[in-house]
Short mmCIF file of C-alpha atoms in Angstrom, two decimals:
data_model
loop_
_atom_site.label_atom_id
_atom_site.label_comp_id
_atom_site.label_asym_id
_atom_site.label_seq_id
_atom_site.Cartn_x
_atom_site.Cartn_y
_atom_site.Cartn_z
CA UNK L 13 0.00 0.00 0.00
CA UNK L 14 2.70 2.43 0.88
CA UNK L 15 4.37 1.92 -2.92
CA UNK L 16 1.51 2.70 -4.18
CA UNK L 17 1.26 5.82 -2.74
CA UNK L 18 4.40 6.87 -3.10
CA UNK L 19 4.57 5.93 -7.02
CA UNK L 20 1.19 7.88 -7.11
CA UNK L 21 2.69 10.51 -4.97
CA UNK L 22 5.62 10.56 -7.71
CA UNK L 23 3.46 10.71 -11.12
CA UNK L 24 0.05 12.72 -9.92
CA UNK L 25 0.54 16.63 -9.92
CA UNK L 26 -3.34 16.47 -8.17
CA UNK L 27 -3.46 15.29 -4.22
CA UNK L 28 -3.21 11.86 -3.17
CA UNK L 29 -4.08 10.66 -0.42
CA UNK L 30 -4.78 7.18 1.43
CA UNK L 31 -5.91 8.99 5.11
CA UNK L 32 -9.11 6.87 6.78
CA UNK L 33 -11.26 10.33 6.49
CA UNK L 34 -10.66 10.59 2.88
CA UNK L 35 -11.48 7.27 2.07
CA UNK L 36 -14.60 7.18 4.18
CA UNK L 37 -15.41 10.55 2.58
CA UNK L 38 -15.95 8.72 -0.68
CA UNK L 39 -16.98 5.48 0.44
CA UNK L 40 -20.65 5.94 0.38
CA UNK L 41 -23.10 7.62 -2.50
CA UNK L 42 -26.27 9.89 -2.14
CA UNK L 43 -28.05 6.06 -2.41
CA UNK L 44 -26.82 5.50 1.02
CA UNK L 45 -27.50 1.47 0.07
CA UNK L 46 -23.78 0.66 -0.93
CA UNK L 47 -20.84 1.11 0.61
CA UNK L 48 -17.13 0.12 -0.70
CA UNK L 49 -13.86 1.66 0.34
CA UNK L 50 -10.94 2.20 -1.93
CA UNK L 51 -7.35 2.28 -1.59
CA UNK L 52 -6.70 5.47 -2.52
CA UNK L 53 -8.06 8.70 -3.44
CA UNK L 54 -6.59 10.83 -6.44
CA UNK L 55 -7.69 14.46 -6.92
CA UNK L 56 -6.54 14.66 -10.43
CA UNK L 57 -5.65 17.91 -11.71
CA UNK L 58 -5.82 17.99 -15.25
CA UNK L 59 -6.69 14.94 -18.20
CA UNK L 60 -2.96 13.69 -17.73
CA UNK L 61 -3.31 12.78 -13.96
CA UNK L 62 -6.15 10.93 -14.59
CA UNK L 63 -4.51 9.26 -18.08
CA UNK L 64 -1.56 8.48 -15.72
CA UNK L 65 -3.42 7.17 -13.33
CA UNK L 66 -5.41 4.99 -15.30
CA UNK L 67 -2.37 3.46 -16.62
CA UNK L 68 -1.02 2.71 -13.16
CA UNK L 69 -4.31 1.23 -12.38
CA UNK L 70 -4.23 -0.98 -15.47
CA UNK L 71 0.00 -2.54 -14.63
CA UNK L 72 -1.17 -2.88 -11.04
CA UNK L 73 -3.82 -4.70 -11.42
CA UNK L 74 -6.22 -2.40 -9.83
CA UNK L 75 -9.64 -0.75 -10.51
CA UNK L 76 -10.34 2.67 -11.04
CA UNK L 77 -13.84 4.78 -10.58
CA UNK L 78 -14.43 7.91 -10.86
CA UNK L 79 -16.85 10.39 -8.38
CA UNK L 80 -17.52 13.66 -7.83
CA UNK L 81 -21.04 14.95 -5.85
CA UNK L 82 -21.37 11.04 -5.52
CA UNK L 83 -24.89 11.69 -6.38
CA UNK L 84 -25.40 8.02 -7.47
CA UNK L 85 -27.92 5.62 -6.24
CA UNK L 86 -26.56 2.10 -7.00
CA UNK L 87 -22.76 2.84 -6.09
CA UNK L 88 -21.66 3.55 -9.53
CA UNK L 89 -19.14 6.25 -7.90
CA UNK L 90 -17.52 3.89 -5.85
CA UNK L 91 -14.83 1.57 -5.43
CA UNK L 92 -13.71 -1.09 -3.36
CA UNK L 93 -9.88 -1.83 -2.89
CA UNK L 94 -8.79 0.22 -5.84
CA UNK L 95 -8.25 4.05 -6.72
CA UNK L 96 -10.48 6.62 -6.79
CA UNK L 97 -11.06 9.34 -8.72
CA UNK L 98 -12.63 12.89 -7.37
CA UNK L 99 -12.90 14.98 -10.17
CA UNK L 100 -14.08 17.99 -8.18
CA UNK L 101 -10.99 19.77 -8.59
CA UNK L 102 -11.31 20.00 -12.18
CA UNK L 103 -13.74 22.57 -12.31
CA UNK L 104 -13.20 25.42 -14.85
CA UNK L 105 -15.15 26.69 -17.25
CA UNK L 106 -12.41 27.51 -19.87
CA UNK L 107 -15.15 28.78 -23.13
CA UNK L 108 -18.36 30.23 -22.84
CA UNK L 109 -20.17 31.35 -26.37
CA UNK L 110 -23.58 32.45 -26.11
CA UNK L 111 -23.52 33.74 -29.61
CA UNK L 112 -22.85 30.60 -31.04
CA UNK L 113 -24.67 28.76 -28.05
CA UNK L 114 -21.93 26.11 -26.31
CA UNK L 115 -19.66 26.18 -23.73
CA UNK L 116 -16.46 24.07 -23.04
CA UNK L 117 -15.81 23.35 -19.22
CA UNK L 118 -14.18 20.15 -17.35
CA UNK L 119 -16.15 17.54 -16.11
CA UNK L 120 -16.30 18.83 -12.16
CA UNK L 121 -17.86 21.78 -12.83
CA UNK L 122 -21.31 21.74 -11.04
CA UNK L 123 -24.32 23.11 -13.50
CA UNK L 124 -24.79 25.69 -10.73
CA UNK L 125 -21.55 27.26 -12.25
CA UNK L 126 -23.08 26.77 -15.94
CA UNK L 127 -26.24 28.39 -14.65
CA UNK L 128 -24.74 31.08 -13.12
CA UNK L 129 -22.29 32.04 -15.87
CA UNK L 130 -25.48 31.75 -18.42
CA UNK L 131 -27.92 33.29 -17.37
CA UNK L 132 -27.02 36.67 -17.51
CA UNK L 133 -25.80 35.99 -21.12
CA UNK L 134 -29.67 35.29 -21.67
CA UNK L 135 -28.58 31.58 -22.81
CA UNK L 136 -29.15 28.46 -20.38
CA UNK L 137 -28.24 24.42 -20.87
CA UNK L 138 -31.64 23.24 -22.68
CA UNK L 139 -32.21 20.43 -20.13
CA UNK L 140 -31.68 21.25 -16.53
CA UNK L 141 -32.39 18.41 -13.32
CA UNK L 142 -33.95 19.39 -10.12
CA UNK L 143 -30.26 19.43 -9.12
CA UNK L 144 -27.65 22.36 -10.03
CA UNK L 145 -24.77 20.69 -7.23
CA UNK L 146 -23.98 17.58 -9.44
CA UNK L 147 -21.34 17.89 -12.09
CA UNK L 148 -21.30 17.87 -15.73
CA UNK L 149 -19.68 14.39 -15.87
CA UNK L 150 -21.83 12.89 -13.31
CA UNK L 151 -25.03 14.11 -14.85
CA UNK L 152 -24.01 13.19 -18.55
CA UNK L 153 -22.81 9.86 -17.45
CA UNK L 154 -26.02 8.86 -16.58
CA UNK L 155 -28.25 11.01 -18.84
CA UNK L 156 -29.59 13.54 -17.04
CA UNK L 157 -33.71 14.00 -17.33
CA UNK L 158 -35.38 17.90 -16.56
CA UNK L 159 -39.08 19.18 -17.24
CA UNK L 160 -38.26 19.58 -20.78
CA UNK L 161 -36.78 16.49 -21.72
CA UNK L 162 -40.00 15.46 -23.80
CA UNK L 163 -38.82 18.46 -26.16
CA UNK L 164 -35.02 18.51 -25.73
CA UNK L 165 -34.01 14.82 -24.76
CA UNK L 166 -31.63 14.41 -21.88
CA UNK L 167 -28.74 16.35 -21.29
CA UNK L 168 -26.60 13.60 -22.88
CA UNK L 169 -28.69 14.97 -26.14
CA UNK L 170 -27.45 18.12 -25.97
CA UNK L 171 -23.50 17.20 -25.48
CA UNK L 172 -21.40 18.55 -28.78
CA UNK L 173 -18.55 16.91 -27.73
CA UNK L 174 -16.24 15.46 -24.77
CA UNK L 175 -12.27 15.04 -23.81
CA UNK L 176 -11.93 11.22 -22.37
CA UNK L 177 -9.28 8.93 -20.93
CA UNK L 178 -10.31 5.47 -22.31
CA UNK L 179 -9.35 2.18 -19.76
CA UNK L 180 -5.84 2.30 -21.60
CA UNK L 181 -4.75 6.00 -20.68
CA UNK L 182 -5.55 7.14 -24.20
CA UNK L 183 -6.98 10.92 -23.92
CA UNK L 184 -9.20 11.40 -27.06
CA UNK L 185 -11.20 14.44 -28.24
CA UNK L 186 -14.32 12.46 -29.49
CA UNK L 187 -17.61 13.62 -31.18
CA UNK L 188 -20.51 12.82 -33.44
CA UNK L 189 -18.44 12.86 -35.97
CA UNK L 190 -15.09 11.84 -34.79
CA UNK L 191 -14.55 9.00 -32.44
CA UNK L 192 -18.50 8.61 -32.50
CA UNK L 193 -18.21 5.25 -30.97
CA UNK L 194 -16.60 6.42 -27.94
CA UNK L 195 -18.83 9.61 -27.91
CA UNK L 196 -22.38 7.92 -28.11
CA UNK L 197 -21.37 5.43 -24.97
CA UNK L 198 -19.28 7.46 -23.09
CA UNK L 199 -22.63 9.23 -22.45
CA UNK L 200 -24.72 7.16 -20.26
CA UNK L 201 -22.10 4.67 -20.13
CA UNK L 202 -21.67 5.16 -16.24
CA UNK L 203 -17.62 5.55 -16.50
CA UNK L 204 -17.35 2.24 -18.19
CA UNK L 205 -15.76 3.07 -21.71
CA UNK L 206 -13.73 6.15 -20.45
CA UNK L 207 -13.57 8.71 -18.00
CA UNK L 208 -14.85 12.48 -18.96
CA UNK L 209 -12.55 15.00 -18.23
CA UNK L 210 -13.50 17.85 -20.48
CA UNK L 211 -17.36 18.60 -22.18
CA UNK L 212 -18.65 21.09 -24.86
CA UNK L 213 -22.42 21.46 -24.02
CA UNK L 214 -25.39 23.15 -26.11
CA UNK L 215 -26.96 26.02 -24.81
CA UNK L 216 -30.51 27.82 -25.82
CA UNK L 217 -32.22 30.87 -25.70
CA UNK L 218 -34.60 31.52 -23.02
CA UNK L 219 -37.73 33.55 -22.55
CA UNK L 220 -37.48 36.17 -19.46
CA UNK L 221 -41.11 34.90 -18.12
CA UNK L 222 -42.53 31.37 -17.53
CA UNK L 223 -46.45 30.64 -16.23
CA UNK L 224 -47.09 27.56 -14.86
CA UNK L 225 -50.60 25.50 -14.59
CA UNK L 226 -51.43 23.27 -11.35
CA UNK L 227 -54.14 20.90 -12.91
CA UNK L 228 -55.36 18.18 -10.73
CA UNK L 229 -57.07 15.36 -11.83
CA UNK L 230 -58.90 12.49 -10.28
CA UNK L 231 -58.53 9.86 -13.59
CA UNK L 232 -55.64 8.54 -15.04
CA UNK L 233 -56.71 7.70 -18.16
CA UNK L 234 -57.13 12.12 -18.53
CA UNK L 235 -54.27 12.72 -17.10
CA UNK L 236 -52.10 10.23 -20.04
CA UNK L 237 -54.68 11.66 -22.43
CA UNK L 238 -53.75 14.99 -21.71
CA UNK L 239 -50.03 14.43 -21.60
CA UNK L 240 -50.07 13.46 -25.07
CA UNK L 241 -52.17 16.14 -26.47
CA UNK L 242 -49.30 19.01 -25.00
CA UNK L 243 -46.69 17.13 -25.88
CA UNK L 244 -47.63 16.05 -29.44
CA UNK L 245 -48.82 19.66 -30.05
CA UNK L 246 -45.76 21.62 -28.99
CA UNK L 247 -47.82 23.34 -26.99
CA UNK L 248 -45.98 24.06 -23.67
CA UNK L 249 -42.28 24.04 -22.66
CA UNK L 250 -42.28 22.08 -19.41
CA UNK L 251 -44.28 19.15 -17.26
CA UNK L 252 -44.29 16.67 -14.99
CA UNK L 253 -46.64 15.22 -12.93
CA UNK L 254 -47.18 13.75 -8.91
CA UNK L 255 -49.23 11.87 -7.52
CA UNK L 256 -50.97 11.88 -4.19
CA UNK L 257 -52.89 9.11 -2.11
CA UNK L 258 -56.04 10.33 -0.52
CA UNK L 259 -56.69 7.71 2.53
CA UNK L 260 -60.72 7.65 2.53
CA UNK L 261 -61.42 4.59 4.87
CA UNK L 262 -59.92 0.90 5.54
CA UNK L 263 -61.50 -2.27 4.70
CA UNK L 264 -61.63 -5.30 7.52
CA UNK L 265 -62.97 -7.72 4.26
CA UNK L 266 -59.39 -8.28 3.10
CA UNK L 267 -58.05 -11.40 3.86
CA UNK L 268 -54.46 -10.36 4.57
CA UNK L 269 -56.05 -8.10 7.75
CA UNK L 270 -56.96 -4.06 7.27
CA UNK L 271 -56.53 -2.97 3.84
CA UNK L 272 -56.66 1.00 3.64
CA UNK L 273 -58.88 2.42 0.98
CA UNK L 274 -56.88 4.80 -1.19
CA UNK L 275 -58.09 7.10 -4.08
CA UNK L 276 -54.99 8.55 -6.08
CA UNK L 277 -55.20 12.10 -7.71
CA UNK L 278 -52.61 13.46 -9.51
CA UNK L 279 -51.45 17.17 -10.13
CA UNK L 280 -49.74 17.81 -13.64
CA UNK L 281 -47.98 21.04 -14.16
CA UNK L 282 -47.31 22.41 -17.12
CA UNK L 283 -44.79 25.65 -18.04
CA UNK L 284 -44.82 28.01 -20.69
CA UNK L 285 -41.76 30.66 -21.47
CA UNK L 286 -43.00 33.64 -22.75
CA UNK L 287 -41.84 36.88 -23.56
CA UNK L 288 -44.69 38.69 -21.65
CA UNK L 289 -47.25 36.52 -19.41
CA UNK L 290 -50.25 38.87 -21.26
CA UNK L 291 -49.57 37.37 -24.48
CA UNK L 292 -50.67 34.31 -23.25
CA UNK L 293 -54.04 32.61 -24.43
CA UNK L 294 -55.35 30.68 -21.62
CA UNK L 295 -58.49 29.19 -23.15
CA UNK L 296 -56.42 27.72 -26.07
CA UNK L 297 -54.08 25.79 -23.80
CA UNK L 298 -56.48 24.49 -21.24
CA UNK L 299 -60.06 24.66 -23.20
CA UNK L 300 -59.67 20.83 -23.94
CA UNK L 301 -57.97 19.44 -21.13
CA UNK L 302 -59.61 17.38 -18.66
CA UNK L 303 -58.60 17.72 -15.85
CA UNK L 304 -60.86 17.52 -12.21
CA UNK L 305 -59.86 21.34 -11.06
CA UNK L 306 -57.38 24.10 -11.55
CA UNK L 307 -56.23 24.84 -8.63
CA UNK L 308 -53.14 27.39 -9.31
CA UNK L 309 -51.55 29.51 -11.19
CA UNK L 310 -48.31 30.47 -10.95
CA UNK L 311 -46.15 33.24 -13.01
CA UNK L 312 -42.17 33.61 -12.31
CA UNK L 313 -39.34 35.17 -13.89
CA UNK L 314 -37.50 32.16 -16.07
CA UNK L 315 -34.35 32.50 -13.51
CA UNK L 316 -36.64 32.10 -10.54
CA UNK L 317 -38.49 28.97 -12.23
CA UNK L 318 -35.30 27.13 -13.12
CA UNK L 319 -34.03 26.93 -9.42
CA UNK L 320 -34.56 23.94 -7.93
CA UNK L 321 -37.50 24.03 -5.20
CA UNK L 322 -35.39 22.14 -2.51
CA UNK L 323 -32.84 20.13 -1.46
CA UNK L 324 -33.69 16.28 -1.00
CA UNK L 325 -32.86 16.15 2.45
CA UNK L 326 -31.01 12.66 3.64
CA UNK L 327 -31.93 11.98 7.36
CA UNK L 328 -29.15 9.55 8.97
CA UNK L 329 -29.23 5.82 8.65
CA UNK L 330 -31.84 6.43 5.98
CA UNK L 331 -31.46 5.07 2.36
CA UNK L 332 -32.65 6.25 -0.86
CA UNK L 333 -34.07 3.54 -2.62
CA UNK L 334 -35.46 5.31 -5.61
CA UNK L 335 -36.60 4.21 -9.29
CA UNK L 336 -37.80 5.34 -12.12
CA UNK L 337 -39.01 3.33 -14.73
CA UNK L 338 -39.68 4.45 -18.85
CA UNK L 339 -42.97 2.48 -19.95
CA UNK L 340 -44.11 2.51 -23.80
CA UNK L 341 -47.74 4.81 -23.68
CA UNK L 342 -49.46 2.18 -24.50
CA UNK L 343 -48.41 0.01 -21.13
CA UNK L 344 -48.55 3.00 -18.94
CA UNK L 345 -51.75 3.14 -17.75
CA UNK L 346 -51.86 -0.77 -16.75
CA UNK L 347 -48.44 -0.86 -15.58
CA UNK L 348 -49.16 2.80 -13.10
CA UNK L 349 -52.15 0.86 -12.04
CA UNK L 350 -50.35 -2.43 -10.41
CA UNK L 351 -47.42 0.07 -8.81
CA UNK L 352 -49.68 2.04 -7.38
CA UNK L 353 -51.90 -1.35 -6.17
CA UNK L 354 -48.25 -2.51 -4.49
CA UNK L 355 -47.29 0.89 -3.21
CA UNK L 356 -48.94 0.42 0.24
CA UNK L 357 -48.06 -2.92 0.90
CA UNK L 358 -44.16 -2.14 1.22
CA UNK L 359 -43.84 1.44 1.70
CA UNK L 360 -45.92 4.29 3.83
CA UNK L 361 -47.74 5.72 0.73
CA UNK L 362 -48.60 8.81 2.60
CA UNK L 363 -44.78 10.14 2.37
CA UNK L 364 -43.24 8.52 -0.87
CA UNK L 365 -42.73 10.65 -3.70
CA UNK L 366 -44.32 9.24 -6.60
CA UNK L 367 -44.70 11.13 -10.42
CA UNK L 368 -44.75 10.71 -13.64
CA UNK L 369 -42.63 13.01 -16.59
CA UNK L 370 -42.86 12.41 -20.25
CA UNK L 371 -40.42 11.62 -23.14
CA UNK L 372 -39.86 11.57 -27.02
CA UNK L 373 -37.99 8.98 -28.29
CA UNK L 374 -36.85 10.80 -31.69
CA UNK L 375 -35.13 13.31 -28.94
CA UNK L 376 -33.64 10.32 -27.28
CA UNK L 377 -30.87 8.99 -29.47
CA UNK L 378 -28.24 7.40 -26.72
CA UNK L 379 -27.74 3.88 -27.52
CA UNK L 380 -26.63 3.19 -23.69
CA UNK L 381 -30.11 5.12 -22.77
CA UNK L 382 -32.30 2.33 -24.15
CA UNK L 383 -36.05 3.43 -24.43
CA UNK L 384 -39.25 1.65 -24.67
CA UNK L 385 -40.46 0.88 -28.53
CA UNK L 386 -43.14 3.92 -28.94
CA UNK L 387 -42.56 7.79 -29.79
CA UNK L 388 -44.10 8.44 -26.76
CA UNK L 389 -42.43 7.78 -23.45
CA UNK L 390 -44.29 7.69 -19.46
CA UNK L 391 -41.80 7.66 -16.90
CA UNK L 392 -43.09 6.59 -13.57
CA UNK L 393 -40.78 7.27 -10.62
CA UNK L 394 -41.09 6.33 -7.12
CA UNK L 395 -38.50 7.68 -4.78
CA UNK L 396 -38.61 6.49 -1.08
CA UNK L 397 -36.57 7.55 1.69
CA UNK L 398 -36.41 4.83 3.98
CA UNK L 399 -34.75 3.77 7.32
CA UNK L 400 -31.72 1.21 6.33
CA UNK L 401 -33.27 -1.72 8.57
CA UNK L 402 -36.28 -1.76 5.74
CA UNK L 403 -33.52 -1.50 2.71
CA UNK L 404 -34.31 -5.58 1.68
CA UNK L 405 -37.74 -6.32 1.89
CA UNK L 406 -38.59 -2.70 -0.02
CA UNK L 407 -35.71 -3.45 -2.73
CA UNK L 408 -37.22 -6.86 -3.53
CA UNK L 409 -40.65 -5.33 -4.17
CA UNK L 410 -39.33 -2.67 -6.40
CA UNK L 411 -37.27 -5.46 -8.69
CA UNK L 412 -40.39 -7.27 -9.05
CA UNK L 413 -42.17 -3.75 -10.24
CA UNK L 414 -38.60 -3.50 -12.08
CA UNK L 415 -39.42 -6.95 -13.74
CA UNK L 416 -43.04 -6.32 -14.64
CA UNK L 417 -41.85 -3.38 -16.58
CA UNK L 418 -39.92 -5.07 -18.63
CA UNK L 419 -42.23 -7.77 -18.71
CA UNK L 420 -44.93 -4.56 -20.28
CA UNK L 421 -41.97 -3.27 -22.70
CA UNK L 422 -40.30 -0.64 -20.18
CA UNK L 423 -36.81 -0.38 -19.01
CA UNK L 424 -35.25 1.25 -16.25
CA UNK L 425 -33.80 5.08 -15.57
CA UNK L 426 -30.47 3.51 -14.43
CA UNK L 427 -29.02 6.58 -12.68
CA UNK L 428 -31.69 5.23 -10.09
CA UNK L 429 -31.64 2.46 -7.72
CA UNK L 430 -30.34 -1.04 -10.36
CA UNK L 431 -30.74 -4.33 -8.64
CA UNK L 432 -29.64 -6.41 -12.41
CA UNK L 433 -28.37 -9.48 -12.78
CA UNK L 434 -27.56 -10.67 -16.49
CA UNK L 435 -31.06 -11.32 -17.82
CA UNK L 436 -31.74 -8.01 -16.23
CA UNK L 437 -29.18 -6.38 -18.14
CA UNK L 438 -30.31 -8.44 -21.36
CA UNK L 439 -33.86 -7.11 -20.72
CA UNK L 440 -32.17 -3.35 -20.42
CA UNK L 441 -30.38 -3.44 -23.96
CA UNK L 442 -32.20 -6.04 -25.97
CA UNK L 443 -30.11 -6.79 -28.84
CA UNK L 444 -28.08 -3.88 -28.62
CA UNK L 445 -26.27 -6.09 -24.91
CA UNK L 446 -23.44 -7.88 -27.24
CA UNK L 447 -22.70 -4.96 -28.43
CA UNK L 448 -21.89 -2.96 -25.54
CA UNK L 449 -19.99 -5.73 -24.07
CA UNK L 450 -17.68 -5.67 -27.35
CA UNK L 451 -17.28 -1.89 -27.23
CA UNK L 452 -16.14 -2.42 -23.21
CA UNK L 453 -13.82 -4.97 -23.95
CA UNK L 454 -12.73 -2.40 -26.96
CA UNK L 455 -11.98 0.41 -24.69
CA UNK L 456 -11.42 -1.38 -21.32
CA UNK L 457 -9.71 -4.22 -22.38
CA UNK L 458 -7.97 -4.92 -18.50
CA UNK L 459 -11.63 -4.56 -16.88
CA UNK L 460 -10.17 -2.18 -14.49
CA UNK L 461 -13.17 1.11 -15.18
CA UNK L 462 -15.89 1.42 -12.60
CA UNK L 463 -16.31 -2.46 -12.47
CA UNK L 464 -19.47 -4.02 -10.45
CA UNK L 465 -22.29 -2.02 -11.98
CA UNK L 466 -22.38 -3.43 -15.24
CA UNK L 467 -22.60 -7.34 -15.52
CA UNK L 468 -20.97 -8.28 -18.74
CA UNK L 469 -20.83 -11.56 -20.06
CA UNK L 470 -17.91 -13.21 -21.85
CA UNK L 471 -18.12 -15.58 -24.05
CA UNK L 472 -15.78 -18.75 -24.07
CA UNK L 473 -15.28 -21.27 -26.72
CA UNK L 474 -15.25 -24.52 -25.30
CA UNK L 475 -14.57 -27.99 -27.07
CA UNK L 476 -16.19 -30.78 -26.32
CA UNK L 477 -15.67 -34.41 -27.80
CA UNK L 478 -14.77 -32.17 -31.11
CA UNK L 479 -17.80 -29.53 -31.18
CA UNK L 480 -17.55 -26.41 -30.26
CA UNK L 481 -20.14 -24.67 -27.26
CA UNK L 482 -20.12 -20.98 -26.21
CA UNK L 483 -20.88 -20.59 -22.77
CA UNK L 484 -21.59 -17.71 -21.11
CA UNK L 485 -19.72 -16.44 -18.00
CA UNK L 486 -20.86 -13.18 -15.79
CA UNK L 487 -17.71 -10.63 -15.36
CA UNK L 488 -18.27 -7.73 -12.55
#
């Protein structure tokens, strides 16, 4: 342990350091479910530390993650007996271009420092999460999904092009055009293929104004009806929806004991940006909605709408267990239906956060974001906080609401809580799996990038009395 410090020590002009409240600093993510505890933590300080570090990692025999808010769910920032990456001290935005509408900045930066520098420009990042503390890398490693994702994609979409150090050291400039392979998994690849160390983003005009509709509604079917109108109209700029249980009695009939009798409604808000709130027609955006009752309306400047309401709080010895999971339109209804059945059986419904957002796949193009066959995405997401003494009975019910989505056409959100074995991960990328695990073995050839999140398989030839067999073995 102490050589490797030292040699690290020796080639790293970032910190390194192998102290017990370092590593424990990093040894848990904003999941709270996982924990693992490296070796050693690098703060790199440019694309060459981490290229040289990566290369140590790979003659060493070690594994290498990277992390910076640790914002992950499933431990994807972590690492256990290997080196560590935080990338927080690579934060600078080094080109900013509203007139031509990107930006260049390394992969720490937070998009509160985008958002800041933006803003006054009267230019923003077109997709935004209900986050502005996580980082550029973290965020486009795993997608990143806003309000206006259904008309802009995720913010892995609206990436123009990113520096990365692939599991061999190599530190390529890659785009949609140049090193596209490495580009288009890269993004969403969860630190698998390479590690981003530099990103050029899109940015958009905004509108100075934004009004925003609280419509509640008391029917499902309405509400999925009414998502698809707005959306396949182009008729508003933001939504998402949440959904709250109204407790109106308990049944003794049931034979498992008291079953409480719950009647859902669910609030959908929708946004427009405008350049004055008066020019806005009311009774052409909500004459054929139908919803139960309006209840609000709500007009802010666009810099006061895009801040995030609050911060998830994270109580101690809690865990966030959350999922979302992307259902074809078609399923949605059916598949909202049995979740919310299940809800109250594992979970107190009367405090879990539970919604719904929408998606178009023709926005979506990231081949490690797989999305449900239909140009119209429903994205249900459930996100309990729960103590850490409930974390297995409550993660078994949501990979059987996991498997019935898939079972209905759906895959999973994975920057959220992933519980996948193989046929999991099979089920996730359909026929596009033997190809990503031929691209990983392509650009990680030692194994050694963010291993045990992905499950790849390998395949081995195998003779047997003069015939050949493939079987397949699982590699964290």
């Amino acid at each position: 342990m102490n050589s490797i410090i030292t040699d690290l020590k020796y080639i790293i002009e970032g910190e390194v350091s192998d102290a017990k409240t370092d590593l424990e600093a990093v040894s848990q993510d904003f999941g709270g479910i996982i924990q693992k505890f490296p070796q050693v933590v690098v703060r790199p300080h440019n694309s060459t530390d981490v290229a040289k570090a990566i290369k140590y990692a790979a003659n060493h025999d070690l594994t290498i993650s990277s992390r910076a808010s640790g914002h992950s769910l499933s431990g994807q920032s972590l690492n256990q007996g290997g080196i560590l990456l935080d990338m927080r001290n690579m934060n600078q935005i080094h080109e900013f271009h509203p007139d031509e509408l990107w930006f260049k900045a390394d992969a720490g930066v937070t998009w509160k420092q985008v958002v800041n520098t933006s803003i006054p420009h009267g230019v923003i990042p077109p997709v935004l999460t209900n986050n502005f503390e996580v980082t550029l890398g973290g965020t486009l490693s795993a997608g990143g999904l806003g309000l206006s994702s259904f008309r802009y994609g995720s913010q892995a979409d609206n990436c123009l092009g990113l520096e990365v150090v692939t599991g061999t050291g190599d530190i390529v400039w890659c785009t949609p055009e140049n090193n596209s392979e490495l580009f288009y998994h890269v993004l969403c690849g969860y630190g698998q293929f390479g590690i981003m160390t530099k990103v050029q983003n899109r940015l958009r005009k905004y509108r100075p104004f934004t009004r925003s509709y609280f419509l509640c509604y008391d029917d499902l079917d309405s509400l999925l009806n009414d998502q698809r109108l707005l959306i396949s109209e182009n008729r508003i700029d933001g939504l998402v929806s949440l959904f709250s249980p109204c407790l109106l009695g308990v049944s003794r009939a049931s034979q498992k004991g008291i079953k409480p009798l719950i009647q859902w409604f669910y609030r959908m808000q929708i946004t427009l940006e405008v350049d004055s709130v008066n020019d806005i027609k009311q009774e052409k955006i909500l004459s054929d909605l139908n919803f139960y009752r309006h209840i609000h309306t709500e007009d802010l400047t666009f810099e006061k709408f895009i801040q995030p309401i609050a911060e998830v709080p994270h109580p101690v010895d809690t865990a966030n267990s959350w999922i979302d999971v992307l259902l074809p339109a078609s399923a949605a209804k059916n598949y909202i239906d049995i979740a919310l059945q299940r809800i109250p059986s594992f979970l107190d419904f009367r405090t879990i956060p539970v919604g719904s957002f929408c998606l178009n796949s023709h926005n979506t193009k990231m081949p490690m974001f797989p999305l449900p066959d239909e140009e119209l995405i429903i994205g249900l997401g459930m996100y309990p906080t729960i103590p850490k003494s409930q974390v297995k009975p409550v993660i078994e019910q949501l990979n059987l609401l996991t498997d019935i989505g898939f079972q209905m056409g759906g895959k999973r959100y994975m920057a959220t809580w992933v519980d996948f074995d193989i046929t999991r991960w099979q089920l996730q990328f359909g026929d596009y799996w033997p190809q990503v695990n031929e691209i990983k073995k392509k650009y990680d050839p030692n194994g050694i990038l963010n291993p045990g999140f992905f499950k790849y398989e390998e395949v081995v030839r195998e003779e047997v009395n003069g015939s050949l067999f493939h079987s397949i073995i699982s590699v964290a």
